[in-house]
Short mmCIF file of C-alpha atoms in Angstrom, two decimals:
data_model
loop_
_atom_site.label_atom_id
_atom_site.label_comp_id
_atom_site.label_asym_id
_atom_site.label_seq_id
_atom_site.Cartn_x
_atom_site.Cartn_y
_atom_site.Cartn_z
CA MET A 1 25.03 31.99 159.27
CA ILE A 2 25.17 31.39 162.90
CA CYS A 3 28.32 32.00 164.82
CA LEU A 4 29.27 30.85 168.36
CA GLY A 5 31.78 33.36 169.93
CA ILE A 6 33.89 32.70 173.09
CA GLU A 7 35.20 35.55 175.08
CA GLY A 8 37.84 34.97 177.71
CA THR A 9 40.39 37.76 177.89
CA ALA A 10 40.29 38.56 181.51
CA HIS A 11 37.71 38.01 184.34
CA THR A 12 34.78 36.86 182.25
CA ILE A 13 34.02 33.60 180.43
CA SER A 14 31.19 34.24 177.98
CA ILE A 15 29.60 32.68 175.02
CA GLY A 16 27.57 34.46 172.55
CA ILE A 17 25.52 32.86 169.60
CA VAL A 18 24.49 35.24 166.91
CA GLU A 19 23.07 35.09 163.56
CA LYS A 20 22.70 37.56 160.74
CA VAL A 21 19.15 38.29 159.55
CA ASN A 22 18.45 40.84 156.93
CA ASN A 23 21.99 42.30 157.53
CA ARG A 24 21.28 42.77 161.23
CA CYS A 25 22.73 41.26 164.21
CA ASN A 26 20.44 38.91 165.96
CA ILE A 27 21.72 37.69 169.40
CA LEU A 28 20.22 34.33 170.21
CA ALA A 29 22.26 33.84 173.35
CA ASN A 30 24.79 35.64 175.62
CA ILE A 31 25.62 33.75 178.69
CA SER A 32 28.42 35.11 180.92
CA LYS A 33 30.22 33.99 184.05
CA MET A 34 32.48 36.43 185.94
CA TYR A 35 35.46 35.49 188.24
CA LYS A 36 35.43 37.53 191.33
CA PRO A 37 38.51 37.11 193.48
CA GLU A 38 37.94 36.81 197.18
CA LYS A 39 40.45 39.45 197.92
CA GLY A 40 42.79 41.68 195.67
CA GLY A 41 42.54 41.98 191.94
CA ILE A 42 42.60 39.31 189.12
CA HIS A 43 45.05 36.61 189.58
CA PRO A 44 45.45 35.46 185.76
CA ARG A 45 45.91 31.65 186.62
CA GLU A 46 42.88 31.61 189.07
CA ALA A 47 40.82 33.45 186.48
CA ALA A 48 41.89 30.88 183.87
CA ASN A 49 40.95 28.04 186.25
CA HIS A 50 37.57 29.70 186.74
CA HIS A 51 37.05 29.61 182.97
CA VAL A 52 37.98 25.99 182.73
CA LYS A 53 35.46 25.15 185.49
CA PHE A 54 32.59 27.11 184.17
CA PHE A 55 33.03 26.70 180.46
CA PRO A 56 30.94 23.55 180.10
CA LYS A 57 28.13 25.12 182.06
CA VAL A 58 28.12 28.40 180.14
CA LEU A 59 28.26 26.36 176.78
CA ARG A 60 25.23 24.16 177.84
CA GLU A 61 23.31 27.15 178.91
CA SER A 62 24.02 29.28 175.76
CA ILE A 63 23.00 26.36 173.55
CA GLU A 64 19.81 25.84 175.42
CA LYS A 65 19.07 29.59 175.41
CA SER A 66 19.59 29.95 171.70
CA GLU A 67 17.49 27.08 170.93
CA VAL A 68 19.74 26.02 168.03
CA ASN A 69 21.12 22.51 167.56
CA ILE A 70 25.00 22.51 168.12
CA ASN A 71 25.44 21.08 164.70
CA ASP A 72 23.79 24.05 163.07
CA ILE A 73 26.42 26.28 164.18
CA ASP A 74 28.49 27.49 161.13
CA LEU A 75 31.46 29.17 162.70
CA VAL A 76 33.45 29.30 165.99
CA SER A 77 35.21 32.55 166.94
CA PHE A 78 37.01 33.29 170.22
CA SER A 79 38.86 36.38 171.56
CA ILE A 80 42.48 35.97 170.42
CA GLY A 81 43.82 39.02 172.19
CA PRO A 82 44.67 41.35 173.87
CA GLY A 83 44.24 40.09 177.33
CA LEU A 84 45.77 37.81 180.14
CA GLY A 85 47.75 34.90 178.72
CA PRO A 86 46.31 32.05 180.86
CA CYS A 87 42.72 33.35 180.28
CA LEU A 88 43.28 33.74 176.52
CA ARG A 89 44.87 30.33 176.23
CA THR A 90 41.87 28.70 177.96
CA ALA A 91 39.22 30.27 175.59
CA ALA A 92 41.42 29.49 172.63
CA THR A 93 41.80 25.80 173.72
CA ALA A 94 38.07 25.70 174.09
CA ALA A 95 37.31 27.07 170.77
CA ARG A 96 39.79 24.83 168.98
CA THR A 97 38.26 21.92 170.63
CA LEU A 98 34.83 22.99 169.71
CA ALA A 99 35.59 23.82 166.09
CA LEU A 100 37.47 20.46 165.42
CA SER A 101 34.64 18.43 167.05
CA LEU A 102 31.99 20.31 165.15
CA LYS A 103 34.23 20.31 161.97
CA LYS A 104 33.63 24.02 161.51
CA PRO A 105 35.94 26.86 160.64
CA ILE A 106 37.53 28.93 163.50
CA VAL A 107 38.43 32.53 163.59
CA GLY A 108 40.34 34.60 166.24
CA VAL A 109 38.80 38.08 167.01
CA ASN A 110 40.57 41.21 168.42
CA HIS A 111 38.69 41.97 171.67
CA CYS A 112 38.83 45.80 171.29
CA ILE A 113 37.33 45.72 167.96
CA ALA A 114 34.74 43.50 168.99
CA HIS A 115 33.55 46.09 171.44
CA LEU A 116 33.22 48.46 168.66
CA GLU A 117 31.41 46.25 166.27
CA ILE A 118 28.78 45.16 168.71
CA GLY A 119 28.14 48.84 169.49
CA ARG A 120 27.62 49.51 165.78
CA ALA A 121 25.36 46.50 165.56
CA LEU A 122 23.15 47.26 168.53
CA THR A 123 22.87 51.19 168.10
CA LYS A 124 22.21 53.07 165.03
CA CYS A 125 25.62 54.57 164.63
CA GLU A 126 27.51 54.06 161.47
CA ASP A 127 31.04 55.44 161.63
CA PRO A 128 31.75 56.44 165.27
CA VAL A 129 34.62 57.45 167.40
CA LEU A 130 34.76 54.67 170.14
CA LEU A 131 35.59 55.48 173.75
CA TYR A 132 36.56 52.05 174.98
CA VAL A 133 37.05 52.15 178.71
CA SER A 134 37.52 48.87 180.73
CA GLY A 135 39.76 47.55 183.41
CA GLY A 136 42.82 46.92 181.29
CA ASN A 137 41.93 49.10 178.18
CA THR A 138 41.42 52.69 177.67
CA GLN A 139 41.49 53.68 174.08
CA VAL A 140 39.94 56.14 171.65
CA ILE A 141 39.37 54.24 168.28
CA ALA A 142 38.08 55.33 164.92
CA PHE A 143 38.03 53.88 161.36
CA MET A 144 40.43 55.49 159.09
CA GLU A 145 41.99 54.46 155.82
CA GLY A 146 41.26 50.75 156.11
CA LYS A 147 42.02 50.26 159.75
CA TYR A 148 40.67 50.94 163.19
CA ARG A 149 43.32 53.26 164.55
CA VAL A 150 44.05 54.24 167.96
CA PHE A 151 43.89 58.04 168.38
CA GLY A 152 44.41 58.23 172.01
CA GLU A 153 45.17 55.78 174.85
CA THR A 154 46.16 55.51 178.40
CA LEU A 155 49.87 55.98 178.85
CA ASP A 156 50.03 53.84 182.04
CA ILE A 157 46.96 51.93 183.54
CA GLY A 158 43.49 51.56 182.39
CA ILE A 159 40.65 53.62 183.94
CA GLY A 160 38.95 50.48 185.32
CA ASN A 161 42.34 49.45 186.82
CA CYS A 162 42.66 52.88 188.41
CA LEU A 163 39.23 52.60 189.96
CA ASP A 164 39.76 49.04 191.11
CA LYS A 165 43.08 49.80 192.81
CA PHE A 166 41.66 52.75 194.62
CA GLY A 167 38.59 50.66 195.63
CA ARG A 168 40.87 47.92 196.91
CA GLU A 169 42.75 50.26 199.15
CA ILE A 170 39.51 51.45 200.75
CA GLY A 171 38.13 47.83 201.09
CA LEU A 172 35.59 47.77 198.26
CA PRO A 173 35.04 44.45 196.46
CA PHE A 174 36.02 43.92 192.85
CA PRO A 175 35.07 45.38 190.53
CA SER A 176 35.01 48.61 192.47
CA GLY A 177 33.58 50.94 189.87
CA PRO A 178 29.98 50.49 190.70
CA HIS A 179 30.74 51.12 194.49
CA ILE A 180 32.83 54.05 193.75
CA GLU A 181 29.94 55.42 191.66
CA LYS A 182 27.54 55.13 194.52
CA LEU A 183 29.91 56.90 196.98
CA ALA A 184 30.66 59.57 194.46
CA LYS A 185 26.96 60.55 194.32
CA LYS A 186 27.12 61.51 198.04
CA GLY A 187 30.34 63.61 197.45
CA LYS A 188 29.88 67.36 197.31
CA LYS A 189 33.32 68.89 197.46
CA TYR A 190 35.58 68.75 194.52
CA ILE A 191 39.25 68.26 195.54
CA SER A 192 41.83 69.30 193.02
CA LEU A 193 43.70 66.31 191.48
CA PRO A 194 46.27 66.07 188.78
CA TYR A 195 44.68 66.39 185.43
CA SER A 196 46.68 64.34 182.96
CA VAL A 197 45.95 64.83 179.32
CA LYS A 198 48.74 64.85 176.80
CA GLY A 199 47.63 65.57 173.34
CA MET A 200 45.20 62.75 172.85
CA ASP A 201 46.54 60.43 175.51
CA VAL A 202 45.62 60.18 179.09
CA ALA A 203 47.45 58.90 182.34
CA PHE A 204 45.68 57.72 185.49
CA SER A 205 48.48 56.42 187.82
CA GLY A 206 49.26 60.00 189.19
CA ILE A 207 45.60 60.66 189.94
CA LEU A 208 45.41 57.28 191.89
CA THR A 209 48.47 58.22 193.94
CA ALA A 210 46.97 61.50 194.83
CA CYS A 211 43.67 59.98 195.84
CA LEU A 212 45.42 57.47 198.18
CA HIS A 213 47.27 60.48 199.80
CA LEU A 214 43.97 62.17 200.52
CA LEU A 215 42.56 59.23 202.38
CA LYS A 216 43.57 60.43 205.83
CA LYS A 217 42.54 64.07 205.22
CA GLU A 218 39.28 64.04 203.20
CA LYS A 219 35.93 62.28 203.22
CA ILE A 220 35.85 59.10 201.05
CA GLU A 221 32.65 60.27 199.26
CA ASP A 222 34.41 63.53 198.16
CA ILE A 223 37.56 61.66 196.87
CA CYS A 224 35.28 59.33 194.98
CA TYR A 225 33.37 62.31 193.47
CA SER A 226 36.58 64.02 192.45
CA LEU A 227 38.24 60.89 191.20
CA GLN A 228 35.37 60.40 188.86
CA GLU A 229 34.86 63.90 187.78
CA THR A 230 38.62 64.30 186.96
CA CYS A 231 39.05 61.05 185.16
CA PHE A 232 35.81 61.20 183.20
CA CYS A 233 36.49 64.69 182.08
CA MET A 234 39.90 63.76 180.79
CA LEU A 235 38.28 60.97 178.87
CA ALA A 236 35.55 63.40 177.42
CA GLU A 237 38.36 65.76 176.41
CA VAL A 238 40.44 63.18 174.52
CA ALA A 239 37.27 61.88 172.83
CA GLU A 240 36.18 65.18 171.69
CA ARG A 241 39.70 65.91 170.31
CA ALA A 242 39.67 62.69 168.42
CA MET A 243 36.06 63.60 166.92
CA ALA A 244 37.45 66.94 165.92
CA HIS A 245 40.52 65.48 164.27
CA THR A 246 38.71 62.79 162.36
CA GLU A 247 35.86 64.93 161.62
CA LYS A 248 33.41 62.23 162.90
CA GLU A 249 30.04 63.19 164.48
CA GLU A 250 29.15 60.04 166.44
CA ILE A 251 30.61 58.75 169.74
CA LEU A 252 30.11 55.37 170.91
CA LEU A 253 30.82 53.87 174.33
CA GLY A 254 32.28 50.52 175.09
CA GLY A 255 33.78 48.62 177.92
CA GLY A 256 32.70 47.88 181.44
CA VAL A 257 33.48 51.42 182.89
CA ALA A 258 30.98 52.68 180.32
CA CYS A 259 28.21 51.36 182.59
CA ASN A 260 28.85 54.30 184.85
CA LYS A 261 25.96 56.66 184.49
CA ARG A 262 27.97 59.83 185.32
CA LEU A 263 30.47 58.90 182.52
CA GLN A 264 27.58 58.43 180.06
CA GLU A 265 26.19 61.78 181.21
CA ILE A 266 29.43 63.60 180.73
CA ILE A 267 30.02 62.02 177.20
CA ARG A 268 26.36 62.77 176.27
CA LYS A 269 26.75 66.41 177.22
CA MET A 270 30.08 66.70 175.37
CA ALA A 271 28.54 65.16 172.24
CA ASN A 272 25.47 67.63 172.58
CA GLU A 273 27.64 70.70 172.85
CA ARG A 274 29.28 69.89 169.55
CA LYS A 275 26.07 68.80 167.95
CA ALA A 276 27.24 65.18 167.81
CA LYS A 277 25.28 61.94 168.33
CA PHE A 278 25.77 59.75 171.46
CA TYR A 279 25.31 56.03 171.45
CA CYS A 280 25.67 53.56 174.14
CA PRO A 281 24.61 49.73 173.92
CA PRO A 282 22.94 48.18 176.87
CA ASN A 283 25.17 47.32 179.89
CA GLU A 284 25.19 43.60 179.07
CA TYR A 285 27.02 44.42 175.77
CA LEU A 286 29.33 47.14 177.32
CA VAL A 287 31.01 44.50 179.55
CA ASP A 288 32.97 41.71 178.04
CA ASN A 289 30.53 39.38 176.25
CA GLY A 290 30.56 36.44 174.00
CA ALA A 291 28.11 37.99 171.53
CA MET A 292 30.57 40.66 170.48
CA ILE A 293 33.12 38.04 169.67
CA ALA A 294 30.52 36.01 167.76
CA TRP A 295 29.29 38.94 165.75
CA THR A 296 32.73 40.17 164.84
CA GLY A 297 33.96 36.71 163.87
CA LEU A 298 30.91 36.42 161.59
CA LEU A 299 31.81 39.64 159.92
CA MET A 300 35.31 38.57 159.48
CA HIS A 301 34.42 35.17 158.17
CA GLU A 302 31.91 36.74 155.67
CA SER A 303 34.66 39.02 154.38
CA GLY A 304 36.85 36.21 153.43
CA ILE A 305 39.10 35.97 156.42
CA ARG A 306 40.10 32.44 157.15
CA MET A 307 42.51 31.02 159.84
CA LYS A 308 44.28 27.71 160.03
CA LEU A 309 44.49 26.14 163.37
CA GLU A 310 48.25 27.23 163.54
CA GLU A 311 47.24 30.67 163.19
CA THR A 312 45.07 30.62 166.29
CA LYS A 313 47.73 31.31 168.68
CA VAL A 314 46.81 33.89 171.29
CA ARG A 315 48.28 37.34 171.18
CA GLN A 316 48.57 38.95 174.52
CA ASN A 317 49.49 42.34 173.13
CA TYR A 318 47.38 42.36 170.03
CA ARG A 319 47.05 45.96 168.99
CA THR A 320 43.86 47.40 167.61
CA ASP A 321 45.72 48.91 164.59
CA GLU A 322 47.32 45.64 163.57
CA VAL A 323 44.04 44.25 162.32
CA GLU A 324 43.04 44.21 158.77
CA ILE A 325 39.51 45.37 158.28
CA LYS A 326 38.02 43.69 155.40
CA TRP A 327 34.40 44.07 156.21
CA ARG A 328 34.12 47.85 155.97
CA MET B 1 34.63 90.68 167.28
CA GLU B 2 35.25 88.49 164.26
CA ILE B 3 35.86 84.82 164.82
CA ILE B 4 38.91 83.62 162.97
CA LYS B 5 38.89 80.04 164.08
CA ARG B 6 36.83 77.79 166.23
CA GLY B 7 38.70 74.77 167.75
CA ALA B 8 37.47 72.07 170.18
CA GLU B 9 39.05 73.90 173.06
CA ALA B 10 39.30 77.50 172.09
CA ILE B 11 38.03 80.25 169.85
CA ILE B 12 40.30 82.71 168.15
CA TYR B 13 38.88 86.22 167.74
CA LEU B 14 40.16 89.19 165.74
CA ALA B 15 40.05 92.37 167.72
CA THR B 16 41.77 95.72 168.54
CA TRP B 17 43.83 96.35 171.57
CA LYS B 18 45.26 99.75 172.12
CA GLY B 19 44.97 100.67 168.50
CA ARG B 20 46.62 97.43 167.46
CA LYS B 21 45.07 94.56 165.48
CA VAL B 22 45.22 91.63 167.82
CA ALA B 23 44.21 87.97 167.87
CA ILE B 24 42.51 86.74 171.14
CA LYS B 25 42.62 83.14 171.91
CA LYS B 26 39.84 82.39 174.33
CA ARG B 27 39.38 78.92 176.00
CA ILE B 28 35.74 78.16 176.04
CA LYS B 29 33.70 76.71 178.86
CA LYS B 30 32.82 73.02 178.69
CA GLY B 31 29.45 72.20 180.15
CA TYR B 32 30.42 68.54 180.78
CA ARG B 33 33.01 69.53 183.28
CA ILE B 34 31.95 70.67 186.80
CA LYS B 35 32.64 74.31 187.32
CA GLU B 36 35.57 74.06 189.66
CA LEU B 37 37.43 71.61 187.26
CA ASP B 38 36.56 73.66 184.21
CA GLU B 39 37.93 76.84 185.74
CA LYS B 40 41.10 75.24 186.86
CA THR B 41 41.82 73.44 183.59
CA ARG B 42 41.21 76.42 181.41
CA GLU B 43 43.18 78.69 183.61
CA GLN B 44 46.25 76.27 183.82
CA ARG B 45 46.17 75.68 180.07
CA THR B 46 46.10 79.31 179.21
CA LYS B 47 49.05 80.03 181.67
CA ARG B 48 51.01 77.09 180.26
CA GLU B 49 50.49 78.20 176.58
CA ALA B 50 51.54 81.81 177.36
CA LEU B 51 54.71 80.53 179.22
CA LEU B 52 55.54 78.22 176.25
CA MET B 53 55.05 80.96 173.88
CA MET B 54 57.37 83.15 175.93
CA ALA B 55 59.92 80.45 176.29
CA ALA B 56 59.87 79.85 172.45
CA ARG B 57 60.41 83.58 171.80
CA LYS B 58 63.48 83.52 174.15
CA ALA B 59 64.76 80.48 172.17
CA GLY B 60 64.77 82.54 169.07
CA VAL B 61 61.62 81.30 167.50
CA SER B 62 59.29 83.76 165.85
CA ILE B 63 55.79 83.67 167.42
CA PRO B 64 53.13 86.32 167.88
CA ILE B 65 54.04 88.74 170.70
CA ILE B 66 51.87 88.38 173.67
CA TYR B 67 50.30 91.78 174.82
CA ASP B 68 48.05 90.69 177.56
CA LEU B 69 47.16 87.54 179.65
CA ARG B 70 43.70 87.65 181.05
CA LEU B 71 43.55 84.66 183.24
CA ASN B 72 40.09 85.40 184.60
CA GLU B 73 38.66 85.40 181.14
CA LYS B 74 41.00 82.48 179.95
CA GLU B 75 42.29 84.75 177.25
CA ILE B 76 45.62 85.47 175.63
CA VAL B 77 45.81 88.79 173.68
CA MET B 78 48.48 88.42 171.07
CA GLN B 79 49.82 90.02 168.05
CA TYR B 80 47.94 89.44 164.82
CA ILE B 81 50.26 88.25 162.20
CA ASP B 82 48.84 89.38 158.97
CA GLY B 83 50.42 86.78 156.67
CA TYR B 84 49.54 83.52 155.05
CA ARG B 85 49.02 80.17 156.49
CA LEU B 86 51.96 78.14 155.18
CA LYS B 87 49.57 75.31 154.33
CA ASP B 88 47.82 77.59 151.73
CA ILE B 89 50.83 78.85 149.90
CA ILE B 90 53.70 76.37 149.95
CA ASP B 91 52.42 74.22 147.08
CA GLU B 92 52.46 77.33 144.71
CA LYS B 93 56.00 78.24 145.37
CA ASN B 94 59.15 77.11 143.73
CA GLU B 95 61.48 74.53 144.99
CA GLU B 96 64.13 77.16 146.12
CA TRP B 97 61.53 79.03 148.08
CA GLN B 98 60.31 75.75 149.77
CA LYS B 99 63.68 74.76 150.67
CA LYS B 100 64.49 78.00 152.26
CA ILE B 101 61.38 78.00 154.32
CA CYS B 102 61.80 74.22 155.24
CA ASN B 103 65.34 74.92 156.39
CA GLN B 104 64.06 77.75 158.46
CA ILE B 105 61.44 75.55 160.10
CA GLY B 106 64.06 72.83 160.85
CA LYS B 107 66.12 75.33 162.58
CA ASN B 108 63.23 76.68 164.52
CA ILE B 109 62.21 73.18 165.70
CA ALA B 110 65.81 72.51 166.79
CA ASN B 111 65.78 75.65 168.86
CA LEU B 112 62.41 74.62 170.55
CA HIS B 113 63.68 71.20 171.32
CA LYS B 114 67.12 72.28 172.52
CA ASN B 115 65.33 74.49 175.01
CA GLY B 116 62.98 71.82 176.33
CA ILE B 117 59.95 72.97 174.34
CA ILE B 118 57.59 70.60 172.58
CA HIS B 119 55.06 72.41 170.36
CA GLY B 120 52.61 69.45 170.21
CA ASP B 121 51.00 70.27 166.96
CA ILE B 122 53.41 71.13 164.33
CA THR B 123 51.67 71.29 161.08
CA THR B 124 51.69 73.66 158.20
CA SER B 125 48.35 75.08 159.40
CA ASN B 126 50.21 76.25 162.56
CA MET B 127 52.72 78.21 160.70
CA ILE B 128 52.18 81.78 159.41
CA TYR B 129 54.40 83.16 156.62
CA LYS B 130 55.11 86.91 156.60
CA ASN B 131 57.87 88.85 154.94
CA GLY B 132 60.27 85.76 154.52
CA ARG B 133 59.70 84.57 158.07
CA ILE B 134 57.81 81.72 159.73
CA TYR B 135 55.80 82.43 162.78
CA PHE B 136 54.81 79.30 164.94
CA ILE B 137 51.35 79.45 166.38
CA ASP B 138 49.06 77.46 168.61
CA PHE B 139 51.06 76.07 171.38
CA GLY B 140 47.83 74.85 172.94
CA LEU B 141 49.00 71.11 173.14
CA GLY B 142 52.69 71.94 173.94
CA MET B 143 54.66 71.07 176.88
CA LYS B 144 58.00 71.27 178.59
CA SER B 145 59.91 67.96 177.89
CA GLU B 146 63.37 66.81 177.06
CA GLU B 147 62.27 63.28 176.29
CA ILE B 148 63.48 61.89 172.88
CA GLU B 149 59.98 60.27 172.54
CA ASP B 150 58.19 63.65 172.76
CA ARG B 151 60.53 65.30 170.33
CA GLY B 152 60.08 62.36 167.90
CA VAL B 153 56.42 62.55 168.10
CA ASP B 154 56.50 66.26 167.46
CA LEU B 155 58.66 65.86 164.28
CA HIS B 156 56.62 62.84 163.24
CA LEU B 157 53.40 64.85 163.21
CA LEU B 158 55.09 67.31 160.81
CA MET B 159 56.15 64.45 158.61
CA GLU B 160 52.71 63.26 158.42
CA ALA B 161 51.23 66.77 157.78
CA PHE B 162 53.67 67.14 154.73
CA LYS B 163 52.69 63.63 153.55
CA ALA B 164 48.92 64.29 153.76
CA ALA B 165 48.63 67.90 152.56
CA HIS B 166 51.60 68.68 150.23
CA ARG B 167 52.90 67.39 146.96
CA ASN B 168 56.68 67.86 147.08
CA LYS B 169 58.02 64.72 148.82
CA ASN B 170 61.28 66.54 149.76
CA LEU B 171 59.90 69.09 152.19
CA PHE B 172 60.46 66.99 155.27
CA SER B 173 64.05 66.05 154.37
CA TRP B 174 64.85 69.83 154.16
CA VAL B 175 63.46 70.28 157.53
CA ILE B 176 65.62 67.50 158.91
CA GLU B 177 68.60 68.78 157.13
CA THR B 178 68.71 72.04 159.36
CA TYR B 179 67.27 70.32 162.34
CA GLU B 180 70.42 68.05 162.39
CA GLU B 181 72.79 70.93 161.89
CA ASN B 182 71.42 72.93 164.74
CA PHE B 183 70.65 70.24 167.36
CA GLU B 184 73.30 67.69 168.79
CA GLU B 185 70.64 65.13 169.79
CA ALA B 186 69.00 65.22 166.50
CA GLU B 187 70.26 61.77 165.48
CA GLU B 188 68.52 59.92 168.26
CA VAL B 189 65.27 61.92 167.62
CA ILE B 190 65.21 61.01 163.96
CA LYS B 191 65.77 57.26 164.70
CA LYS B 192 62.78 57.69 167.03
CA ILE B 193 60.52 59.01 164.16
CA ASP B 194 60.90 55.66 162.32
CA GLU B 195 59.80 53.82 165.39
CA ILE B 196 56.87 56.03 165.98
CA ALA B 197 55.81 55.69 162.36
CA ARG B 198 55.91 51.88 162.66
CA ARG B 199 53.53 52.03 165.42
CA GLY B 200 51.14 53.74 163.10
CA ARG B 201 48.96 55.25 165.79
CA TYR B 202 49.56 58.95 165.42
CA MET B 203 47.81 58.99 162.04
CA ARG B 204 45.28 61.69 161.67
CA ARG B 205 43.50 63.81 159.24
CA ILE B 206 45.56 67.05 158.91
CA SER B 207 43.16 69.93 158.46
#
């Protein structure tokens, strides 16, 4: 079975084409185009316009790359939520159009779960705790009693959003994470910041405010260093707590912020200390990508999940634990 | 020193202190944290836990007495309660006993919440039974709060713990009975528990 998946929850429009061979995920194509605002953060409508503009090109390139005939595609999947309304609707419209014109079934995929499933497919982990860290989302997810449950999450903004907002204030381009990572490497002095872990949840807005207050007093490299160390250790702590609670021995990373090498190092150390296994897919599949939507759509379809066209309405606030998991 | 329990954050040792049998809770170093942050976090947590325990005691809730606070070592030296984990014995007891104990727990939680204390991990594993009395232990996830949400989450966890680990389905309602009698804002909190349960996200395996 070959599935074409469309990702479009936020800044990235991406198409992945995957097939299942010997029960393994084989990615035939994964083509992405990311919207980068000239200044400021993501403007949802601008991002959606970007997706409309680039969709035909991304589609053409992905078909070419995969070397499949478009009529050989068996299933169309798309990111149904959570995400920014205008972006979601754009991807959904594209998916419906494609499914109708190809006369193939359509299925809507939960974006957060797709991050987890592609991680499971591309690494050797089986039943991990996922630390999912991106611009809008920060969640600790694990499978229990028939569902992917959220054991911890941010109480205010996503970790990526925290980094981007700080970056914007100091004049870094979007996304700011990679630039902050570079600056942090030159930082030497740890400046004390609020450390906000509540049970298995985290909060970042207080840290962001504290960092902004430091701008006049401290070196920018030291602030970036302290910001990263504080936020990433909070994430390691809640991830560890979730592992202890669920008695799982694998930790998997997902989301764009997981490209950060220092975060990877911290989580790897945490895993080693408790003799657990650490898994991290390649960067291309950490950030938003169509392949994860295609792969999860394929799993859903194979497990018997079907959606009528009327059921493909987007869900901006779609929660991870709402999804019925029939394929595990 | 004998290790009684090894958690994600701390280790509990059994030891002797001035001739007394004591439990020492030591927060362990985390290699993934830079030294400055590790020191600060462990020290603050140790201090906060000790303060919460003392506040709980003042509120009339039985807890192990704190004998010594060693901030440099990130250790709390406390009374060793030589009793039974409630989790291990409650199922074997008769209904009358269970009701009496659950009523006592409800009153204790009411006293905590009334005084702005959230335990953060109320399960039957964190209660010790000795001579007719329930001692609350492990305030490691606790905090000071008067928010209905935090109180709701606190009680919801106990509800889940009862559901997951114990047979008698009435246990939680007996806790609620005295919680209501002893706390004016109980009604609001109980409403909140339903809402929290519907979110379905605080589910966890209770050990």
